[in-house]
GROMACS .gro file of C-alpha atoms in nm:
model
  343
    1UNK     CA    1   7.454  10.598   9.769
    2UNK     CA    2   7.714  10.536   9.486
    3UNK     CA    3   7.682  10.895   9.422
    4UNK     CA    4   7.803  10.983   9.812
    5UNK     CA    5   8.099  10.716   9.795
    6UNK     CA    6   8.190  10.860   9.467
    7UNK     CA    7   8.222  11.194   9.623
    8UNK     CA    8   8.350  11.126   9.924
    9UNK     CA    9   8.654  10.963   9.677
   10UNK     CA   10   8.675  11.246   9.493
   11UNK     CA   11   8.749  11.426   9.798
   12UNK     CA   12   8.987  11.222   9.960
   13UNK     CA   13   9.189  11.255   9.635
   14UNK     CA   14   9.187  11.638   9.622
   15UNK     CA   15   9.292  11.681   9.972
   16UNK     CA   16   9.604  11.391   9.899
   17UNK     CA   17   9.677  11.600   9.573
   18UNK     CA   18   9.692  11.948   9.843
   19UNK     CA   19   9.864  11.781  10.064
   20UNK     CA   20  10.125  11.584   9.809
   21UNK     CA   21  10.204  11.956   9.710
   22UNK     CA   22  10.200  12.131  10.027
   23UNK     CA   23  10.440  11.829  10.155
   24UNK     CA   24  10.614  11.848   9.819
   25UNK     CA   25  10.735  12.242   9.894
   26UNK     CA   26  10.796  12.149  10.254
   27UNK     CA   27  11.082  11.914  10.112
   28UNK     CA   28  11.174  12.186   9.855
   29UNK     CA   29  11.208  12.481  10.172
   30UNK     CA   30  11.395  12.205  10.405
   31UNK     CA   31  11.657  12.168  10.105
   32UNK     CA   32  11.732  12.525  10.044
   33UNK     CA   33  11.760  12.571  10.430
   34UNK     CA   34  11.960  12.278  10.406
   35UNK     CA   35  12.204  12.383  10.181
   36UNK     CA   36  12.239  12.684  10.380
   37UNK     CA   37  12.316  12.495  10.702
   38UNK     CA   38  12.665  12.372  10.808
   39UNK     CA   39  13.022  12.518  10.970
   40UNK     CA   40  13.085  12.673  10.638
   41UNK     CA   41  12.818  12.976  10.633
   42UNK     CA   42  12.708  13.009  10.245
   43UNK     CA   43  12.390  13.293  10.245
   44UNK     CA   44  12.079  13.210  10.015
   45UNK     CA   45  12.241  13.424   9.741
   46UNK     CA   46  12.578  13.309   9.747
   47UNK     CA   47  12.331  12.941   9.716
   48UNK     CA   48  12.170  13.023   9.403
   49UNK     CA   49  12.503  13.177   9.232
   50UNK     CA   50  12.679  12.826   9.316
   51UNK     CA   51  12.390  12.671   9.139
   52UNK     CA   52  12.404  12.907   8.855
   53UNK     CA   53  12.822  12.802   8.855
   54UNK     CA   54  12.910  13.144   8.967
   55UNK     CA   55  13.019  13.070   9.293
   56UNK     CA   56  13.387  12.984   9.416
   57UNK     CA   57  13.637  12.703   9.403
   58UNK     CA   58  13.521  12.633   9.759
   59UNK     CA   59  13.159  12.743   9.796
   60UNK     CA   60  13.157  12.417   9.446
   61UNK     CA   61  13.302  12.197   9.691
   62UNK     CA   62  13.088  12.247   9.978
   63UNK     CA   63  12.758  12.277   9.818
   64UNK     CA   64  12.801  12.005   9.530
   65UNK     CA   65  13.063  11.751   9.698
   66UNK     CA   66  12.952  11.761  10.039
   67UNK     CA   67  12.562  11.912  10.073
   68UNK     CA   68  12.386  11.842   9.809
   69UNK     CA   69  12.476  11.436   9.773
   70UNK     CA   70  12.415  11.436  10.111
   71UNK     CA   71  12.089  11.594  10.128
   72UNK     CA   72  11.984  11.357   9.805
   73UNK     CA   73  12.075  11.045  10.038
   74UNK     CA   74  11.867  11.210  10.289
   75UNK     CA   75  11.552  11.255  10.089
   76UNK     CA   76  11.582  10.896   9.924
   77UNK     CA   77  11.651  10.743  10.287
   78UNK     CA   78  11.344  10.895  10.449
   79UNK     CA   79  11.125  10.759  10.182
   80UNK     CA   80  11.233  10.416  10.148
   81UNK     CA   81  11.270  10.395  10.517
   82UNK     CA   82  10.866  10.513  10.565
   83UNK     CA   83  10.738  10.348  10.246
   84UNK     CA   84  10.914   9.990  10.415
   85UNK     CA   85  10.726  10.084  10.745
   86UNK     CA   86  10.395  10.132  10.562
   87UNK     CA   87  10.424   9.790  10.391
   88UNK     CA   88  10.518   9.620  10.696
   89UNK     CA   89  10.227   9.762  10.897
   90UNK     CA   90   9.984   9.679  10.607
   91UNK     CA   91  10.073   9.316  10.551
   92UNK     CA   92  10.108   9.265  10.943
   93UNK     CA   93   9.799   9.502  11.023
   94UNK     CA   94   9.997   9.624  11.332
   95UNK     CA   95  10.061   9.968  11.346
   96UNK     CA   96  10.355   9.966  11.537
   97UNK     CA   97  10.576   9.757  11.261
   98UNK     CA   98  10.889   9.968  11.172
   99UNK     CA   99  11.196   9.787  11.003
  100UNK     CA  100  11.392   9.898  11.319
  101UNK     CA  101  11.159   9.798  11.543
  102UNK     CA  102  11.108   9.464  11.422
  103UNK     CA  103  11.470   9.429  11.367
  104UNK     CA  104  11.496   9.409  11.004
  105UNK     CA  105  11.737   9.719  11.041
  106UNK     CA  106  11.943   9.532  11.285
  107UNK     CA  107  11.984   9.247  11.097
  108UNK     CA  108  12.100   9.474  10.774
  109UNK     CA  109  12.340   9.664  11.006
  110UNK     CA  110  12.489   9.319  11.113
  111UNK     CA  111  12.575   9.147  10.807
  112UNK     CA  112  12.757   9.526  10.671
  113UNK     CA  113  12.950   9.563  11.066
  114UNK     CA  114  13.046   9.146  10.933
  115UNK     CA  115  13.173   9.264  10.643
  116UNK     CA  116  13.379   9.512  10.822
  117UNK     CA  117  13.477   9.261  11.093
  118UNK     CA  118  13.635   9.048  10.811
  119UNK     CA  119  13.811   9.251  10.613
  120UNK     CA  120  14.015   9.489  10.869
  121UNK     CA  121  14.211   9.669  10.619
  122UNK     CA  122  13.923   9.878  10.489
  123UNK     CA  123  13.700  10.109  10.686
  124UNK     CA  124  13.422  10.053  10.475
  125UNK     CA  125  13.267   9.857  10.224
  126UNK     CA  126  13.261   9.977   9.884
  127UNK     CA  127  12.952  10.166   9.817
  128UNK     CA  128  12.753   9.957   9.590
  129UNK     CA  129  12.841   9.598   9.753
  130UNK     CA  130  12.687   9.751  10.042
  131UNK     CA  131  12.325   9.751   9.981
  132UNK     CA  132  12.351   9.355   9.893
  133UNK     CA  133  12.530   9.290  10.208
  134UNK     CA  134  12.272   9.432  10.399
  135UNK     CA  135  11.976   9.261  10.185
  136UNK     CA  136  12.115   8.934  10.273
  137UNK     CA  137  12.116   9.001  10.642
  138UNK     CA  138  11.827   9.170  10.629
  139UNK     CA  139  11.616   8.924  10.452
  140UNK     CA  140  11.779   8.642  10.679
  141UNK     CA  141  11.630   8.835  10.973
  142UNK     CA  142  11.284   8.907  10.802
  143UNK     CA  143  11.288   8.470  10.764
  144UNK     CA  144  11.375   8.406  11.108
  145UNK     CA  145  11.138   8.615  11.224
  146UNK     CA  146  10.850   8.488  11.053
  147UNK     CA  147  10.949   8.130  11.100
  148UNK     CA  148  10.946   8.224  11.488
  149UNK     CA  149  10.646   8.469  11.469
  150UNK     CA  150  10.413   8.211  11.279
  151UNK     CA  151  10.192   7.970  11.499
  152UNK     CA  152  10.029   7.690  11.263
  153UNK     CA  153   9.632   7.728  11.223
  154UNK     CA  154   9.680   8.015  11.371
  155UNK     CA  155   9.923   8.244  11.118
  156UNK     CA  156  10.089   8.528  11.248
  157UNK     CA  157   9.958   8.745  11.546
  158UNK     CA  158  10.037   9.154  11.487
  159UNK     CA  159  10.117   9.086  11.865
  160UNK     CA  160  10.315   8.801  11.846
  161UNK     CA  161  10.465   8.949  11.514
  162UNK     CA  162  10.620   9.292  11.725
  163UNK     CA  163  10.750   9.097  12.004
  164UNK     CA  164  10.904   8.851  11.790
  165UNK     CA  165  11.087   9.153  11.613
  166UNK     CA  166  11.195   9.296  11.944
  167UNK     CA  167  11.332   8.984  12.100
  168UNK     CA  168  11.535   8.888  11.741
  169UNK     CA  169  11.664   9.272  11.703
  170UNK     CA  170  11.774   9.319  12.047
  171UNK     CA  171  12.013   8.950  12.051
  172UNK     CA  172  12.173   9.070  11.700
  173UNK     CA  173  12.254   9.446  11.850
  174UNK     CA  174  12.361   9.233  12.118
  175UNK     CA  175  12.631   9.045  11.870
  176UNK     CA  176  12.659   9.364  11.663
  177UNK     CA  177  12.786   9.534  12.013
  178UNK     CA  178  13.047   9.212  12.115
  179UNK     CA  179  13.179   9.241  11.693
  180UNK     CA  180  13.230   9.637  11.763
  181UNK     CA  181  13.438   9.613  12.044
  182UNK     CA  182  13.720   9.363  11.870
  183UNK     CA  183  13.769   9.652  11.561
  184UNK     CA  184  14.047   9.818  11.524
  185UNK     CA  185  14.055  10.155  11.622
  186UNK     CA  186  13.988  10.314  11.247
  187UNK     CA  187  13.667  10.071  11.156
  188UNK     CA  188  13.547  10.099  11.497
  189UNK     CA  189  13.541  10.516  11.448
  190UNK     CA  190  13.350  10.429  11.118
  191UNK     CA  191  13.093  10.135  11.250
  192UNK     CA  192  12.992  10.379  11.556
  193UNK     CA  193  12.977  10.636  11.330
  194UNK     CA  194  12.735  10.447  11.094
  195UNK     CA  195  12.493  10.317  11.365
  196UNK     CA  196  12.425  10.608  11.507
  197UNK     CA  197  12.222  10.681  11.166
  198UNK     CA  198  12.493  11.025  11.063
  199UNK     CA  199  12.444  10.987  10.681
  200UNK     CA  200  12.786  10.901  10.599
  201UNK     CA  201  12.790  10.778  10.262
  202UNK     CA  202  12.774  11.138  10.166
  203UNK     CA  203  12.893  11.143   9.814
  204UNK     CA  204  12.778  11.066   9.479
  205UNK     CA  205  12.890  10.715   9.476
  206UNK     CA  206  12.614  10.664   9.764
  207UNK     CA  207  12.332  10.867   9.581
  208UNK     CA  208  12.393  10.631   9.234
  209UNK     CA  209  12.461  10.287   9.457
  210UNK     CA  210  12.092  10.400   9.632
  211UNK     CA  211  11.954  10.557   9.336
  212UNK     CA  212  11.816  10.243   9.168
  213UNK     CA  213  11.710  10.064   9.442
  214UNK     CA  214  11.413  10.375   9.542
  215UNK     CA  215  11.380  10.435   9.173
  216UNK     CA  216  11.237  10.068   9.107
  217UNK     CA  217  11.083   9.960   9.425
  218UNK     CA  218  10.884  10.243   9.515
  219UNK     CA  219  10.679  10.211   9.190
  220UNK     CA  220  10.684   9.854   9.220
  221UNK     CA  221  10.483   9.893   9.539
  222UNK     CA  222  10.257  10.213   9.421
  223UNK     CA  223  10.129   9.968   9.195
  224UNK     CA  224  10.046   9.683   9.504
  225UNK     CA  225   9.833   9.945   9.680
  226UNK     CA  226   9.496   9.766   9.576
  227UNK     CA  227   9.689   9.406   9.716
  228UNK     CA  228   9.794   9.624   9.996
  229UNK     CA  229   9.425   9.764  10.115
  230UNK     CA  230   9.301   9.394  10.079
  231UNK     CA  231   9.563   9.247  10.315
  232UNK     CA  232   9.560   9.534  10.582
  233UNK     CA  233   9.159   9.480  10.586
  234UNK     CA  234   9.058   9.122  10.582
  235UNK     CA  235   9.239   8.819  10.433
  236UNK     CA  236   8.929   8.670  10.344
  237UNK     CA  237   8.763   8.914  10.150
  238UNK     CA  238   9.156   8.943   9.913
  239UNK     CA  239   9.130   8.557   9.921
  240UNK     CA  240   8.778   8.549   9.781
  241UNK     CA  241   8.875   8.824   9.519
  242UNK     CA  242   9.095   8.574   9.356
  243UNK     CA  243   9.403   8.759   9.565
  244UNK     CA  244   9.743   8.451   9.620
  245UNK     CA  245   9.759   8.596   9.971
  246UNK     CA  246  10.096   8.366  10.033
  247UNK     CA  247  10.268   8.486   9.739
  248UNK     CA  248  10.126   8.917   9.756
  249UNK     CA  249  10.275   8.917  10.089
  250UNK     CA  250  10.591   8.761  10.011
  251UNK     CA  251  10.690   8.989   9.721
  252UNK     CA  252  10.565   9.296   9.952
  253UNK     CA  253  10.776   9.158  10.228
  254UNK     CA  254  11.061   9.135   9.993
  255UNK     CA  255  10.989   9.495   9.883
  256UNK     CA  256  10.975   9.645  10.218
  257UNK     CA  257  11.301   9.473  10.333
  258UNK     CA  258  11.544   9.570   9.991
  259UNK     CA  259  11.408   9.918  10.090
  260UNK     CA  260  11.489   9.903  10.443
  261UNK     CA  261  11.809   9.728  10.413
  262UNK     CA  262  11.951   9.973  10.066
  263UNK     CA  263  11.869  10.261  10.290
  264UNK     CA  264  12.006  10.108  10.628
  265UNK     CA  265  12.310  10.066  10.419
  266UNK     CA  266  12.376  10.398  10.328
  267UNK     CA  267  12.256  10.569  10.608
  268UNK     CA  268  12.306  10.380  10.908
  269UNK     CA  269  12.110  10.342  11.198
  270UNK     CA  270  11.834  10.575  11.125
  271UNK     CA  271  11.496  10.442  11.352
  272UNK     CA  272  11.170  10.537  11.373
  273UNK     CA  273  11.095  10.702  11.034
  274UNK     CA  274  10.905  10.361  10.936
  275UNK     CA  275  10.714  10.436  11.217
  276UNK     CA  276  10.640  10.826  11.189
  277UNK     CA  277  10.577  10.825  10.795
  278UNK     CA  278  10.294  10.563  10.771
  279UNK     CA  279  10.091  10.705  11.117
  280UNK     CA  280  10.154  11.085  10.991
  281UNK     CA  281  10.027  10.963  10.630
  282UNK     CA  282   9.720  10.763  10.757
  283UNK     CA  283   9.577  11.033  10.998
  284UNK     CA  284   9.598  11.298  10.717
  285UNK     CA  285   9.412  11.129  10.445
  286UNK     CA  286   9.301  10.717  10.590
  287UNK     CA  287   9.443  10.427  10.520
  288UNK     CA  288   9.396  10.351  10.159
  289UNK     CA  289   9.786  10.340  10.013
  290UNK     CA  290   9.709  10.480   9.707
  291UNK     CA  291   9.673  10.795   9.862
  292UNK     CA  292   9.858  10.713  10.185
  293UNK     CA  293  10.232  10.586  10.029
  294UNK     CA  294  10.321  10.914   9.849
  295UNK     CA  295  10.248  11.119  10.146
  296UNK     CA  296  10.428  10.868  10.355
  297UNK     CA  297  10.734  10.907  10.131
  298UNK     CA  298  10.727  11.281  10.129
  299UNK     CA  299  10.683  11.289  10.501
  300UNK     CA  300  10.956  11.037  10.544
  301UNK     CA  301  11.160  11.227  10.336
  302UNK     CA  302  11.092  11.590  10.508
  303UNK     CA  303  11.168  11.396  10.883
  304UNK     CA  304  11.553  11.284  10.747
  305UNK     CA  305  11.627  11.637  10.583
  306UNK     CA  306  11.497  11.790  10.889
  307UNK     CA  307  11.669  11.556  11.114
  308UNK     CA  308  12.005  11.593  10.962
  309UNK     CA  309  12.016  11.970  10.931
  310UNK     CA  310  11.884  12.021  11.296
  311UNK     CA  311  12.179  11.789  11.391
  312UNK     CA  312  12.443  11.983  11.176
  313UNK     CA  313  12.307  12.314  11.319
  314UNK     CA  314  12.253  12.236  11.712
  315UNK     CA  315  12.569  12.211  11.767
  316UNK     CA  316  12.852  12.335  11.453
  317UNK     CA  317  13.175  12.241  11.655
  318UNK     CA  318  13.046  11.826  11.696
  319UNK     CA  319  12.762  11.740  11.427
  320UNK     CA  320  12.473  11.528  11.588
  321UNK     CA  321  12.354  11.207  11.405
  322UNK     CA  322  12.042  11.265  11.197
  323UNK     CA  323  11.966  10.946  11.377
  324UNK     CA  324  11.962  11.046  11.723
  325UNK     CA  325  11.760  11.346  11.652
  326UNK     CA  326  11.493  11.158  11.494
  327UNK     CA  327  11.500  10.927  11.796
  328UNK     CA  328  11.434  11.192  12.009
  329UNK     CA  329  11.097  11.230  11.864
  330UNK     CA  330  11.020  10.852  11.754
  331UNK     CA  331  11.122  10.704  12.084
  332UNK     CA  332  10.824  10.883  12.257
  333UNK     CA  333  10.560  10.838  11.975
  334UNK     CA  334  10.638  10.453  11.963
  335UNK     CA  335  10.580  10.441  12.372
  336UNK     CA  336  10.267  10.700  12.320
  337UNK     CA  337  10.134  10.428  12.056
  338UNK     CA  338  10.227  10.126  12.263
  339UNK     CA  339  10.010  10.258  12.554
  340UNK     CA  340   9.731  10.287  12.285
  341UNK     CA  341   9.745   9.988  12.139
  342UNK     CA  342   9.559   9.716  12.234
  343UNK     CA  343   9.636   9.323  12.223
   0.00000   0.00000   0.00000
């Protein structure tokens, strides 16, 4: 019998390790199609010349001020967006908790369109205040909606939990839509702009502000994977394994929403990836996270890229949001796995 289970381990971490690299130059074929997408036509060749610093004046600016920072955002968005997701369905056990859909993203999108709101003269908040801004709303939003979600003796429903989210998210897009329509003219170009989810902190000053916040927490919760399959399972079995169920949720709450909101922050409203990442992940290889999270993150990451270069390419003379492209394809999953879910 132990031999079996060892086996059937062994396995299941061969085919994650295939499917980490398969995933892996998925991301690396979506980035050199990428870099060859946009109004400004630069052929594979002309790509790797660039790279090499043989390309010209312009071909430099396109490729290493405009594409590539923006397909790094990209890549780092999509996998703290999924990994957030993942976390949120584990410590909930409800596979239908996204930080959009629970309205963690809303409340991060609120406290950076407040920002805005109050200081008119600039059309957008300096690049690495950002990310804090949008922590503090988000993690305001992530309190309320425990406070509201949690029923004493009884904790908190996955149920109760998701409609909680959605009642919470839709009254601050509500205020996020009345605070819109007082900008001025120039913020109110940049604030649509940034909900619809178009990548626009597209420079390096995003990719460093973001850059730290991915390059910490993502280890941070590789390393919570064992807490992670304990809570998604049964509380009583972590709680009998010596497991501080209070305080392991907590600081994986905290992690998912500082992922959520950095990324929310620099990309905008971007939905749905917290959603698709975790349920692509968990049908490849099950729901243990140690195997689960880095596929989630690649897959995360791949869905953004993809997203974002579809929208630049559908239509050259008026770029599509990455976000509404990805919406076109998360909207109907989330209603396909609302029908399946039950309770």
């Amino acid at each position: 019998m132990v031999v079996d289970i060892d086996l059937f381990s062994q396995k299941r971490k061969s085919r994650s390790v295939r499917l980490i690299l398969l995933f892996a130059v998925l991301l690396l074929v979506g980035f050199v199609l990428s870099l060859n997408t946009g109004p400004y036509s630069i052929g594979p060749f002309e790509v790797l010349q660039t790279l090499l610093g043989e390309g010209s004046k312009k071909q430099n600016l396109v490729l290493f001020e405009l594409r590539l920072p923006r397909m790094v955002i990209a890549v780092m968005i999509g996998a703290g967006l999924a990994v957030s997701g993942a976390i949120l369905q584990g410590i909930s056990r409800n596979g239908l908790s996204d930080p959009g859909i629970l309205g963690i993203s809303s409340g991060a999108g609120l406290a950076v369109l407040l920002f805005v709101s109050l200081y008119p003269a600039t059309n957008m908040a300096p690049p690495f205040l950002m990310p804090f801004l949008a922590l503090i709303g988000a993690t305001a939003t992530a309190a309320i909606i425990y406070l509201l979600a949690y029923k004493k003796g009884h904790g908190i429903s996955p149920t109760r939990l998701l409609l909680t989210g959605i009642a919470v998210g839709a009254g601050l897009s509500a205020i996020s839509i009345i605070l819109t329509l007082q900008l001025n003219p120039r913020n109110l170009e940049f604030v649509v702009t940034w909900q619809m989810g178009s990548l626009w902190g597209s420079n390096w000053k995003f990719v460093l502000a973001l850059l730290p916040w991915i390059v910490i927490l993502l280890p941070y919760v590789y390393r919570k994977t064992n807490v992670l399959n304990l809570l998604s399972m049964n509380e009583q079995i972590a709680a009998s394994l010596g497991v501080s169920l209070q305080r392991e949720r907590l600081a994986l709450m905290a992690g998912a929403v500082a992922l959520a909101a950095s990324s929310v922050a620099t990309g905008g409203g971007i939905g749905f990836i917290g959603l698709l990442g975790p349920h692509i992940a968990r049908r490849l290889v099950g729901p243990q996270h140690q195997y689960m999270l880095p596929i989630t993150a690649l897959v995360g990451s791949l869905l953004v890229l993809a997203g974002d270069t579809i929208g630049r390419s559908i239509m050259p003379a008026t770029e599509v949001p990455a976000g509404i492209v990805i919406s076109l394809i998360g909207g109907p999953y989330f209603l396909y796995l609302l029908i399946r879910t039950k309770g």
